[in-house]
Short mmCIF file of C-alpha atoms in Angstrom, two decimals:
data_model
loop_
_atom_site.label_atom_id
_atom_site.label_comp_id
_atom_site.label_asym_id
_atom_site.label_seq_id
_atom_site.Cartn_x
_atom_site.Cartn_y
_atom_site.Cartn_z
CA UNK A 1 -30.54 -11.56 38.28
CA UNK A 2 -27.28 -12.08 36.62
CA UNK A 3 -28.19 -9.63 33.88
CA UNK A 4 -29.17 -6.95 36.60
CA UNK A 5 -25.81 -7.43 38.12
CA UNK A 6 -24.06 -7.00 34.74
CA UNK A 7 -26.11 -3.92 34.18
CA UNK A 8 -25.11 -2.20 37.27
CA UNK A 9 -21.54 -3.21 36.74
CA UNK A 10 -21.80 -1.62 33.41
CA UNK A 11 -23.19 1.58 34.90
CA UNK A 12 -20.45 1.72 37.69
CA UNK A 13 -17.79 1.23 35.06
CA UNK A 14 -19.10 3.99 32.89
CA UNK A 15 -19.31 6.28 35.83
CA UNK A 16 -15.63 5.61 36.67
CA UNK A 17 -14.61 6.32 33.14
CA UNK A 18 -16.68 9.58 33.24
CA UNK A 19 -14.56 10.80 36.28
CA UNK A 20 -12.18 12.37 33.89
CA UNK A 21 -13.06 14.60 30.90
CA UNK A 22 -12.32 13.84 27.33
CA UNK A 23 -9.90 15.32 26.24
CA UNK A 24 -8.10 14.81 29.59
CA UNK A 25 -9.05 17.60 32.00
CA UNK A 26 -9.89 20.14 29.21
CA UNK A 27 -12.56 22.74 29.36
CA UNK A 28 -12.91 22.44 25.56
CA UNK A 29 -14.09 19.50 23.35
CA UNK A 30 -13.92 19.57 19.51
CA UNK A 31 -16.04 16.80 17.57
CA UNK A 32 -15.41 16.56 13.91
CA UNK A 33 -17.76 14.34 11.92
CA UNK A 34 -16.75 13.64 8.15
CA UNK A 35 -19.81 12.79 5.94
CA UNK A 36 -18.23 9.32 5.27
CA UNK A 37 -18.17 7.25 8.38
CA UNK A 38 -14.73 5.84 7.70
CA UNK A 39 -13.18 9.20 6.87
CA UNK A 40 -12.21 7.88 3.37
CA UNK A 41 -13.33 8.97 0.04
CA UNK A 42 -12.53 8.13 -3.65
CA UNK A 43 -10.43 10.61 -5.48
CA UNK A 44 -12.70 13.12 -7.03
CA UNK A 45 -15.28 12.98 -4.34
CA UNK A 46 -16.18 16.02 -2.27
CA UNK A 47 -15.60 15.64 1.56
CA UNK A 48 -17.54 17.53 4.19
CA UNK A 49 -17.08 17.64 7.81
CA UNK A 50 -19.37 18.78 10.54
CA UNK A 51 -17.51 20.65 13.29
CA UNK A 52 -18.74 20.94 16.81
CA UNK A 53 -17.29 22.89 19.72
CA UNK A 54 -17.98 22.75 23.45
CA UNK A 55 -16.90 24.59 26.56
CA UNK A 56 -17.69 22.84 29.81
CA UNK A 57 -19.90 20.57 27.62
CA UNK A 58 -21.84 23.65 26.45
CA UNK A 59 -22.15 24.48 22.63
CA UNK A 60 -20.21 27.56 21.69
CA UNK A 61 -21.61 29.83 19.02
CA UNK A 62 -18.11 31.23 18.08
CA UNK A 63 -16.26 31.81 14.86
CA UNK A 64 -13.98 29.06 13.81
CA UNK A 65 -11.10 29.81 11.36
CA UNK A 66 -9.87 26.88 9.23
CA UNK A 67 -6.99 25.93 6.92
CA UNK A 68 -7.24 23.06 4.60
CA UNK A 69 -4.28 21.45 2.74
CA UNK A 70 -2.55 18.18 1.76
CA UNK A 71 -1.14 15.97 4.66
CA UNK A 72 1.97 17.79 6.27
CA UNK A 73 1.84 20.44 3.43
CA UNK A 74 0.97 24.08 3.18
CA UNK A 75 -2.68 25.23 3.23
CA UNK A 76 -4.25 25.64 -0.09
CA UNK A 77 -7.65 26.93 1.28
CA UNK A 78 -8.52 29.23 4.32
CA UNK A 79 -11.72 30.55 5.58
CA UNK A 80 -13.95 31.04 8.61
CA UNK A 81 -17.31 29.73 9.74
CA UNK A 82 -19.73 30.82 12.40
CA UNK A 83 -21.11 28.00 14.64
CA UNK A 84 -24.86 27.80 15.37
CA UNK A 85 -25.87 25.81 18.30
CA UNK A 86 -22.14 24.80 18.48
CA UNK A 87 -22.14 23.32 14.96
CA UNK A 88 -21.19 24.08 11.30
CA UNK A 89 -20.23 22.16 8.18
CA UNK A 90 -16.94 22.90 6.34
CA UNK A 91 -16.56 21.72 2.74
CA UNK A 92 -13.17 20.26 2.55
CA UNK A 93 -13.12 19.65 -1.27
CA UNK A 94 -11.37 16.77 -2.99
CA UNK A 95 -8.10 15.47 -4.27
CA UNK A 96 -7.31 14.41 -7.76
CA UNK A 97 -4.82 11.76 -6.78
CA UNK A 98 -4.47 9.44 -3.69
CA UNK A 99 -3.53 11.21 -0.40
CA UNK A 100 -4.99 13.03 2.63
CA UNK A 101 -6.47 16.34 3.25
CA UNK A 102 -5.89 17.92 6.76
CA UNK A 103 -8.41 20.67 8.04
CA UNK A 104 -6.85 22.64 10.85
CA UNK A 105 -9.39 24.48 13.21
CA UNK A 106 -8.98 27.32 15.64
CA UNK A 107 -11.43 29.05 17.97
CA UNK A 108 -10.84 31.93 20.52
CA UNK A 109 -12.99 32.07 23.55
CA UNK A 110 -12.36 34.77 26.21
CA UNK A 111 -9.07 35.47 24.70
CA UNK A 112 -7.86 31.85 24.93
CA UNK A 113 -7.11 29.84 21.68
CA UNK A 114 -8.18 26.17 21.13
CA UNK A 115 -7.03 24.26 18.06
CA UNK A 116 -7.96 20.90 16.63
CA UNK A 117 -7.68 19.32 13.20
CA UNK A 118 -9.19 16.36 11.22
CA UNK A 119 -7.69 14.51 8.17
CA UNK A 120 -9.60 12.51 5.48
CA UNK A 121 -8.21 10.31 3.03
CA UNK A 122 -8.75 9.81 -0.73
CA UNK A 123 -8.18 6.44 -2.25
CA UNK A 124 -5.30 5.81 0.11
CA UNK A 125 -5.23 2.16 -0.75
CA UNK A 126 -3.58 3.40 -3.96
CA UNK A 127 -0.85 5.41 -2.44
CA UNK A 128 2.69 4.27 -3.62
CA UNK A 129 6.27 5.29 -2.40
CA UNK A 130 8.43 7.78 -3.82
CA UNK A 131 11.49 5.91 -2.49
CA UNK A 132 13.25 3.77 -4.91
CA UNK A 133 14.72 0.32 -4.36
CA UNK A 134 18.46 0.03 -4.99
CA UNK A 135 19.54 -2.90 -7.11
CA UNK A 136 22.23 -3.94 -4.40
CA UNK A 137 19.82 -3.50 -1.50
CA UNK A 138 19.88 -7.22 -0.44
CA UNK A 139 23.49 -7.44 -1.05
CA UNK A 140 24.32 -4.27 1.14
CA UNK A 141 22.28 -5.78 4.06
CA UNK A 142 23.65 -9.15 3.89
CA UNK A 143 27.20 -7.90 4.02
CA UNK A 144 26.17 -5.65 7.05
CA UNK A 145 24.79 -8.63 8.88
CA UNK A 146 27.60 -10.94 7.89
CA UNK A 147 30.08 -8.26 9.31
CA UNK A 148 28.24 -8.10 12.48
CA UNK A 149 28.13 -11.90 13.01
CA UNK A 150 32.00 -11.87 12.98
CA UNK A 151 31.62 -10.61 16.46
CA UNK A 152 30.49 -13.65 18.49
CA UNK A 153 27.35 -13.34 20.61
CA UNK A 154 28.37 -11.81 23.96
CA UNK A 155 26.16 -10.24 26.75
CA UNK A 156 26.02 -9.55 30.39
CA UNK A 157 22.87 -10.47 32.35
CA UNK A 158 22.12 -8.76 35.68
CA UNK A 159 18.89 -9.56 37.63
CA UNK A 160 16.79 -6.62 38.59
CA UNK A 161 15.15 -7.26 41.74
CA UNK A 162 12.86 -4.24 41.82
CA UNK A 163 11.22 -5.27 38.56
CA UNK A 164 11.11 -9.13 39.47
CA UNK A 165 7.80 -10.55 40.80
CA UNK A 166 6.55 -13.88 41.86
CA UNK A 167 5.31 -14.45 38.30
CA UNK A 168 8.36 -13.40 36.16
CA UNK A 169 11.95 -12.54 36.45
CA UNK A 170 13.45 -9.17 35.06
CA UNK A 171 17.10 -8.97 33.93
CA UNK A 172 19.18 -6.06 32.55
CA UNK A 173 20.98 -7.23 29.42
CA UNK A 174 23.96 -5.60 27.80
CA UNK A 175 24.40 -7.00 24.33
CA UNK A 176 27.42 -6.58 22.13
CA UNK A 177 26.38 -5.80 18.62
CA UNK A 178 29.89 -5.62 16.96
CA UNK A 179 33.34 -4.51 17.80
CA UNK A 180 32.22 -0.88 18.41
CA UNK A 181 28.62 -0.92 19.58
CA UNK A 182 26.38 -2.40 22.24
CA UNK A 183 22.73 -1.98 23.30
CA UNK A 184 20.89 -2.45 26.64
CA UNK A 185 17.57 -4.08 27.27
CA UNK A 186 15.26 -5.38 29.98
CA UNK A 187 14.36 -9.00 29.64
CA UNK A 188 11.17 -10.20 31.30
CA UNK A 189 10.46 -14.02 31.29
CA UNK A 190 7.99 -16.32 33.16
CA UNK A 191 9.08 -18.15 36.24
CA UNK A 192 7.42 -21.42 35.23
CA UNK A 193 10.52 -22.99 33.70
CA UNK A 194 8.67 -23.82 30.50
CA UNK A 195 9.35 -22.95 26.75
CA UNK A 196 7.99 -19.72 25.45
CA UNK A 197 7.58 -17.40 22.39
CA UNK A 198 9.97 -14.46 22.25
CA UNK A 199 9.25 -10.88 21.67
CA UNK A 200 11.70 -8.15 20.62
CA UNK A 201 10.53 -4.58 21.23
CA UNK A 202 12.72 -1.78 19.82
CA UNK A 203 12.20 1.90 21.13
CA UNK A 204 10.62 4.98 19.98
CA UNK A 205 12.71 7.78 18.77
CA UNK A 206 14.96 9.87 20.96
CA UNK A 207 17.89 9.49 23.40
CA UNK A 208 15.99 8.46 26.64
CA UNK A 209 15.78 5.61 28.96
CA UNK A 210 13.74 2.47 28.43
CA UNK A 211 10.14 2.94 29.53
CA UNK A 212 9.29 1.50 32.70
CA UNK A 213 9.64 -2.26 32.32
CA UNK A 214 6.60 -3.04 34.53
CA UNK A 215 4.42 -1.25 31.92
CA UNK A 216 4.25 -4.28 29.54
CA UNK A 217 4.65 -7.15 31.89
CA UNK A 218 1.20 -8.52 30.80
CA UNK A 219 3.30 -10.18 28.04
CA UNK A 220 5.34 -12.16 30.70
CA UNK A 221 2.15 -12.91 32.51
CA UNK A 222 0.68 -14.32 29.26
CA UNK A 223 3.66 -16.59 28.63
CA UNK A 224 6.08 -14.50 26.49
CA UNK A 225 9.69 -13.81 26.87
CA UNK A 226 10.04 -10.08 26.08
CA UNK A 227 13.07 -8.03 25.44
CA UNK A 228 12.72 -4.14 25.35
CA UNK A 229 15.96 -2.58 24.08
CA UNK A 230 17.44 0.84 23.46
CA UNK A 231 19.69 1.63 20.67
CA UNK A 232 22.55 4.01 21.80
CA UNK A 233 24.47 1.90 24.28
CA UNK A 234 23.37 3.99 27.21
CA UNK A 235 22.70 2.41 30.65
CA UNK A 236 18.95 2.84 31.14
CA UNK A 237 19.54 3.40 34.90
CA UNK A 238 21.16 6.75 34.00
CA UNK A 239 19.30 9.79 35.53
CA UNK A 240 16.58 11.62 33.34
CA UNK A 241 18.81 14.71 33.77
CA UNK A 242 21.70 12.86 32.22
CA UNK A 243 19.68 11.60 29.32
CA UNK A 244 18.50 15.03 28.74
CA UNK A 245 22.03 16.45 28.65
CA UNK A 246 23.10 13.87 26.20
CA UNK A 247 20.17 14.39 24.08
CA UNK A 248 20.70 18.18 23.99
CA UNK A 249 24.36 17.67 23.07
CA UNK A 250 23.88 15.01 20.38
CA UNK A 251 20.41 15.01 19.12
CA UNK A 252 19.54 18.59 18.04
CA UNK A 253 18.31 19.26 14.57
CA UNK A 254 20.94 18.63 12.05
CA UNK A 255 23.11 17.13 14.68
CA UNK A 256 20.62 14.42 15.47
CA UNK A 257 21.37 10.79 15.20
CA UNK A 258 18.81 10.20 12.50
CA UNK A 259 20.67 12.63 10.32
CA UNK A 260 24.24 11.51 11.25
CA UNK A 261 26.25 10.12 8.33
CA UNK A 262 23.58 10.43 5.71
CA UNK A 263 26.17 11.37 3.14
CA UNK A 264 27.39 7.79 2.93
CA UNK A 265 25.41 4.56 3.43
CA UNK A 266 28.21 2.69 5.30
CA UNK A 267 28.51 5.51 7.82
CA UNK A 268 24.93 6.30 8.55
CA UNK A 269 24.15 5.87 12.25
CA UNK A 270 21.17 3.55 11.78
CA UNK A 271 23.32 0.92 10.16
CA UNK A 272 24.46 -0.56 13.44
CA UNK A 273 20.88 0.03 14.93
CA UNK A 274 19.41 -2.25 12.28
CA UNK A 275 22.09 -4.69 12.86
CA UNK A 276 21.42 -4.51 16.60
CA UNK A 277 17.82 -5.50 16.01
CA UNK A 278 19.07 -8.71 14.39
CA UNK A 279 21.52 -9.27 17.23
CA UNK A 280 18.63 -9.04 19.67
CA UNK A 281 16.95 -11.96 17.84
CA UNK A 282 20.36 -13.89 18.08
CA UNK A 283 20.13 -13.37 21.75
CA UNK A 284 16.51 -14.27 22.29
CA UNK A 285 16.80 -17.36 20.13
CA UNK A 286 19.76 -18.52 22.10
CA UNK A 287 17.77 -18.75 25.26
CA UNK A 288 17.08 -22.20 26.54
CA UNK A 289 13.45 -21.15 27.45
CA UNK A 290 12.67 -20.11 23.80
CA UNK A 291 10.04 -22.35 22.24
CA UNK A 292 11.97 -22.98 19.10
CA UNK A 293 9.29 -21.50 16.85
CA UNK A 294 7.82 -18.19 17.65
CA UNK A 295 9.82 -15.09 17.14
CA UNK A 296 7.83 -11.74 17.30
CA UNK A 297 8.91 -8.14 16.65
CA UNK A 298 6.61 -5.19 18.09
CA UNK A 299 6.98 -1.58 18.44
CA UNK A 300 5.59 1.87 17.75
CA UNK A 301 6.83 4.86 15.86
CA UNK A 302 10.59 4.43 15.57
CA UNK A 303 9.99 1.10 17.21
CA UNK A 304 7.31 0.22 14.69
CA UNK A 305 9.77 0.97 11.93
CA UNK A 306 12.52 -1.22 13.46
CA UNK A 307 9.96 -4.00 13.98
CA UNK A 308 9.09 -3.96 10.18
CA UNK A 309 12.80 -3.58 9.30
CA UNK A 310 13.75 -6.50 11.34
CA UNK A 311 10.86 -8.57 9.95
CA UNK A 312 12.22 -7.87 6.50
CA UNK A 313 15.93 -8.50 7.46
CA UNK A 314 15.68 -11.76 9.65
CA UNK A 315 13.89 -14.74 8.36
CA UNK A 316 13.72 -16.28 11.99
CA UNK A 317 10.94 -13.51 12.66
CA UNK A 318 7.43 -15.19 12.59
CA UNK A 319 5.12 -12.32 13.39
CA UNK A 320 5.36 -8.47 13.18
CA UNK A 321 3.15 -5.91 15.05
CA UNK A 322 3.75 -2.26 14.46
CA UNK A 323 2.09 1.05 15.31
CA UNK A 324 2.26 4.20 13.09
CA UNK A 325 5.77 3.34 11.80
CA UNK A 326 8.44 6.17 11.37
CA UNK A 327 11.23 6.25 8.87
CA UNK A 328 8.75 5.39 6.04
CA UNK A 329 9.10 7.01 2.62
CA UNK A 330 11.23 9.70 4.22
CA UNK A 331 11.87 11.43 0.87
CA UNK A 332 8.22 11.66 -0.05
CA UNK A 333 8.31 15.34 0.35
CA UNK A 334 10.24 15.55 -2.97
CA UNK A 335 6.93 14.28 -4.52
CA UNK A 336 5.19 17.34 -2.97
CA UNK A 337 3.36 15.26 -0.35
CA UNK A 338 3.86 13.99 3.04
CA UNK A 339 7.11 12.23 3.85
CA UNK A 340 7.86 10.12 7.00
CA UNK A 341 9.49 11.00 10.44
CA UNK A 342 11.96 12.54 10.97
CA UNK A 343 10.63 15.02 8.39
CA UNK A 344 13.99 15.83 6.86
CA UNK A 345 12.34 18.56 4.74
CA UNK A 346 12.44 20.83 7.73
CA UNK A 347 16.24 20.57 8.05
CA UNK A 348 18.94 22.20 5.91
CA UNK A 349 20.38 20.22 3.11
CA UNK A 350 18.97 16.90 4.22
CA UNK A 351 17.19 15.72 0.96
CA UNK A 352 20.21 16.22 -1.34
CA UNK A 353 20.66 13.57 -4.16
CA UNK A 354 23.36 11.74 -2.21
CA UNK A 355 21.30 11.63 1.04
CA UNK A 356 18.25 10.52 -0.72
CA UNK A 357 20.22 7.69 -2.24
CA UNK A 358 21.46 6.67 1.29
CA UNK A 359 18.00 6.84 2.67
CA UNK A 360 16.89 4.26 0.12
CA UNK A 361 18.86 1.61 1.98
CA UNK A 362 17.28 2.41 5.22
CA UNK A 363 13.71 3.38 4.34
CA UNK A 364 10.92 1.05 5.85
CA UNK A 365 9.27 0.72 2.45
CA UNK A 366 12.22 -1.37 1.07
CA UNK A 367 11.98 -3.66 4.03
CA UNK A 368 8.21 -3.93 3.87
CA UNK A 369 8.52 -5.28 0.20
CA UNK A 370 10.53 -8.24 1.70
CA UNK A 371 8.28 -9.22 4.67
CA UNK A 372 6.89 -12.75 4.36
CA UNK A 373 5.24 -13.19 7.68
CA UNK A 374 1.90 -11.98 9.11
CA UNK A 375 1.83 -8.34 10.02
CA UNK A 376 -0.68 -6.26 12.21
CA UNK A 377 -0.22 -2.60 11.64
CA UNK A 378 -2.09 0.27 13.43
CA UNK A 379 -2.29 3.94 12.59
CA UNK A 380 -4.48 7.10 12.97
CA UNK A 381 -5.35 9.70 10.49
CA UNK A 382 -4.70 12.78 12.72
CA UNK A 383 -1.13 11.68 13.22
CA UNK A 384 1.39 14.64 12.37
CA UNK A 385 4.53 12.69 13.63
CA UNK A 386 4.09 9.51 11.55
CA UNK A 387 1.49 10.80 8.94
CA UNK A 388 -1.26 8.40 7.68
CA UNK A 389 0.08 9.00 4.13
CA UNK A 390 3.25 7.00 4.81
CA UNK A 391 1.46 4.37 7.05
CA UNK A 392 -0.71 3.52 4.05
CA UNK A 393 2.39 3.29 1.72
CA UNK A 394 3.90 0.84 3.95
CA UNK A 395 0.73 -1.16 4.39
CA UNK A 396 0.03 -1.10 0.67
CA UNK A 397 3.54 -2.54 0.02
CA UNK A 398 3.29 -5.72 2.39
CA UNK A 399 2.36 -8.63 0.33
CA UNK A 400 2.28 -11.37 3.16
CA UNK A 401 -0.86 -11.89 5.15
CA UNK A 402 -1.70 -8.55 6.87
CA UNK A 403 -4.40 -6.86 9.14
CA UNK A 404 -4.90 -3.17 9.89
CA UNK A 405 -6.50 -1.54 12.89
CA UNK A 406 -7.13 2.14 11.61
CA UNK A 407 -8.23 4.53 14.21
CA UNK A 408 -8.88 7.71 12.40
CA UNK A 409 -9.23 9.99 15.44
CA UNK A 410 -5.83 8.96 16.86
CA UNK A 411 -2.86 11.26 16.80
CA UNK A 412 0.55 9.75 17.74
CA UNK A 413 -0.68 7.35 20.35
CA UNK A 414 -2.53 4.12 20.89
CA UNK A 415 -4.77 3.20 23.88
CA UNK A 416 -4.17 0.44 26.39
CA UNK A 417 -6.88 -1.58 24.79
CA UNK A 418 -5.26 -1.43 21.44
CA UNK A 419 -1.96 -2.45 22.97
CA UNK A 420 -3.47 -5.37 24.69
CA UNK A 421 -5.38 -6.37 21.61
CA UNK A 422 -2.14 -6.61 19.76
CA UNK A 423 -0.88 -9.20 22.22
CA UNK A 424 -4.10 -11.14 21.82
CA UNK A 425 -3.49 -11.01 18.07
CA UNK A 426 -0.12 -12.44 18.58
CA UNK A 427 -1.50 -15.26 20.63
CA UNK A 428 -3.83 -16.27 17.97
CA UNK A 429 -1.11 -16.39 15.51
CA UNK A 430 1.31 -18.60 17.49
CA UNK A 431 2.60 -21.77 15.86
#
C-alpha cells in the first residue's frame, strides 16, 4: 500500500512540474546531445552533436544555420543543416589545445527566429591561467587589510520586522569598512539563543538592492547565521527606480565600477570591496551567537568570485561555496581565448599593460592559489557571462579539498535544488 501511495504521489508531482513548459512558456524547444555524455573530449578528438528542434512539442523539419568557434571568440566555421524528423547531426570538430567550442544555432519558423547554443570541452582539466602572480601580491593585500583594521569595527543594527518570523530575526546592518566606505547587509539568525555557524554571502554584479532576504531564509531555519551584503554603501530599501538611476549614471561601459581606477592598483574600486568582505567576517565572528568554529563564504557570479577571494584572504574562513565565479582570468582574451566577466576586451583600452598589471592583484585565480579550506564549485558549460573556460581555470588552481557540480546545460543560473544542495554540503562539512 505504501508503495502505491508513493507511486501516485510521484505521478501527481510530475503532473505539477509539467504544468509549465520547458523552457518556460516557450513554443520552441531545442535539444542538443553531444556524442560524449559528459560533453567532454580529449584534445584532438572529434565532437559531434545531435540537434533536435520542436515547436509545440512537434519535430520541425526546418533548416538550421550554425556557427562554431572557441568559447566567447569569433566563429571559425559556419554552415547549415536540414532537420529530418526534427533531427540532424553537426560535426563540431576538435581543438588542438584545452578549451571549449561553442556551436550557435538558429532556426526561422513562420518569420520568427529561435536561437540556442551548446558548448563542449576539450581536456578542460588542463586549462591554465594567462594571469600572472605578482611577487608582492601577499604584501599588497596584507597592507590593505591592515589599513582597513585601523578603523575599529563599527556598525548599526536595526531590526526589520517585515522579514522577521517566529523562527528567526532579521536585521539591517550598516557596516563601516574604513574611514571612507561602508556596506549594508541583511542579517538573519535563529531565535533559539544557541551558537551557530556564520555564512557571509556577497552579491552578484551590478548596482542594485539586496535580493529579497526571505529567499534564502532556509539557512536560518537550518541553524545558520547568514549575512547578505551589498558592496556600494547604498541603503537596500531605496526604490528600484533610484537604483536604476544610480546604475545608469555610474555603471555604464567604461564608466562602470569594475573598470574604475584600473590604472593604479591602490585606486581600483574593488580594493575596498575585497576589504569589505573581510570586514564582514570581522562582524560575524564578533557575534555572541557564533559557534566559534565555522565561517562559510557563499555566492554566485561576482558573489562567487568574492567568496573565493575572501577564502583566499581570510584564514578564519573554514568553507567556501561558489557558483560560476566572475572576475576570473580577466585578461585571458590576450591569450586568444575566453576571459572572465566583465569581459574587458569589449571596452576601449581596458586591457592595456598597466591595467592588466593591476588586474593581477584582483583576479580570482591568484586568490584561488591560496585557498586552504574545502571548496564546492558549481558551473555550467553554456554560460556566456562567466564562461566555463574560466571556471575550470579557477577549479584547476585550487589545491585544497574540492568538489565540483558541473551542469553542462546551464547558462548563468542555478536551480533551487542546486542551491539547497550547497547548504546540505555545508552542513556535512561543519566542524
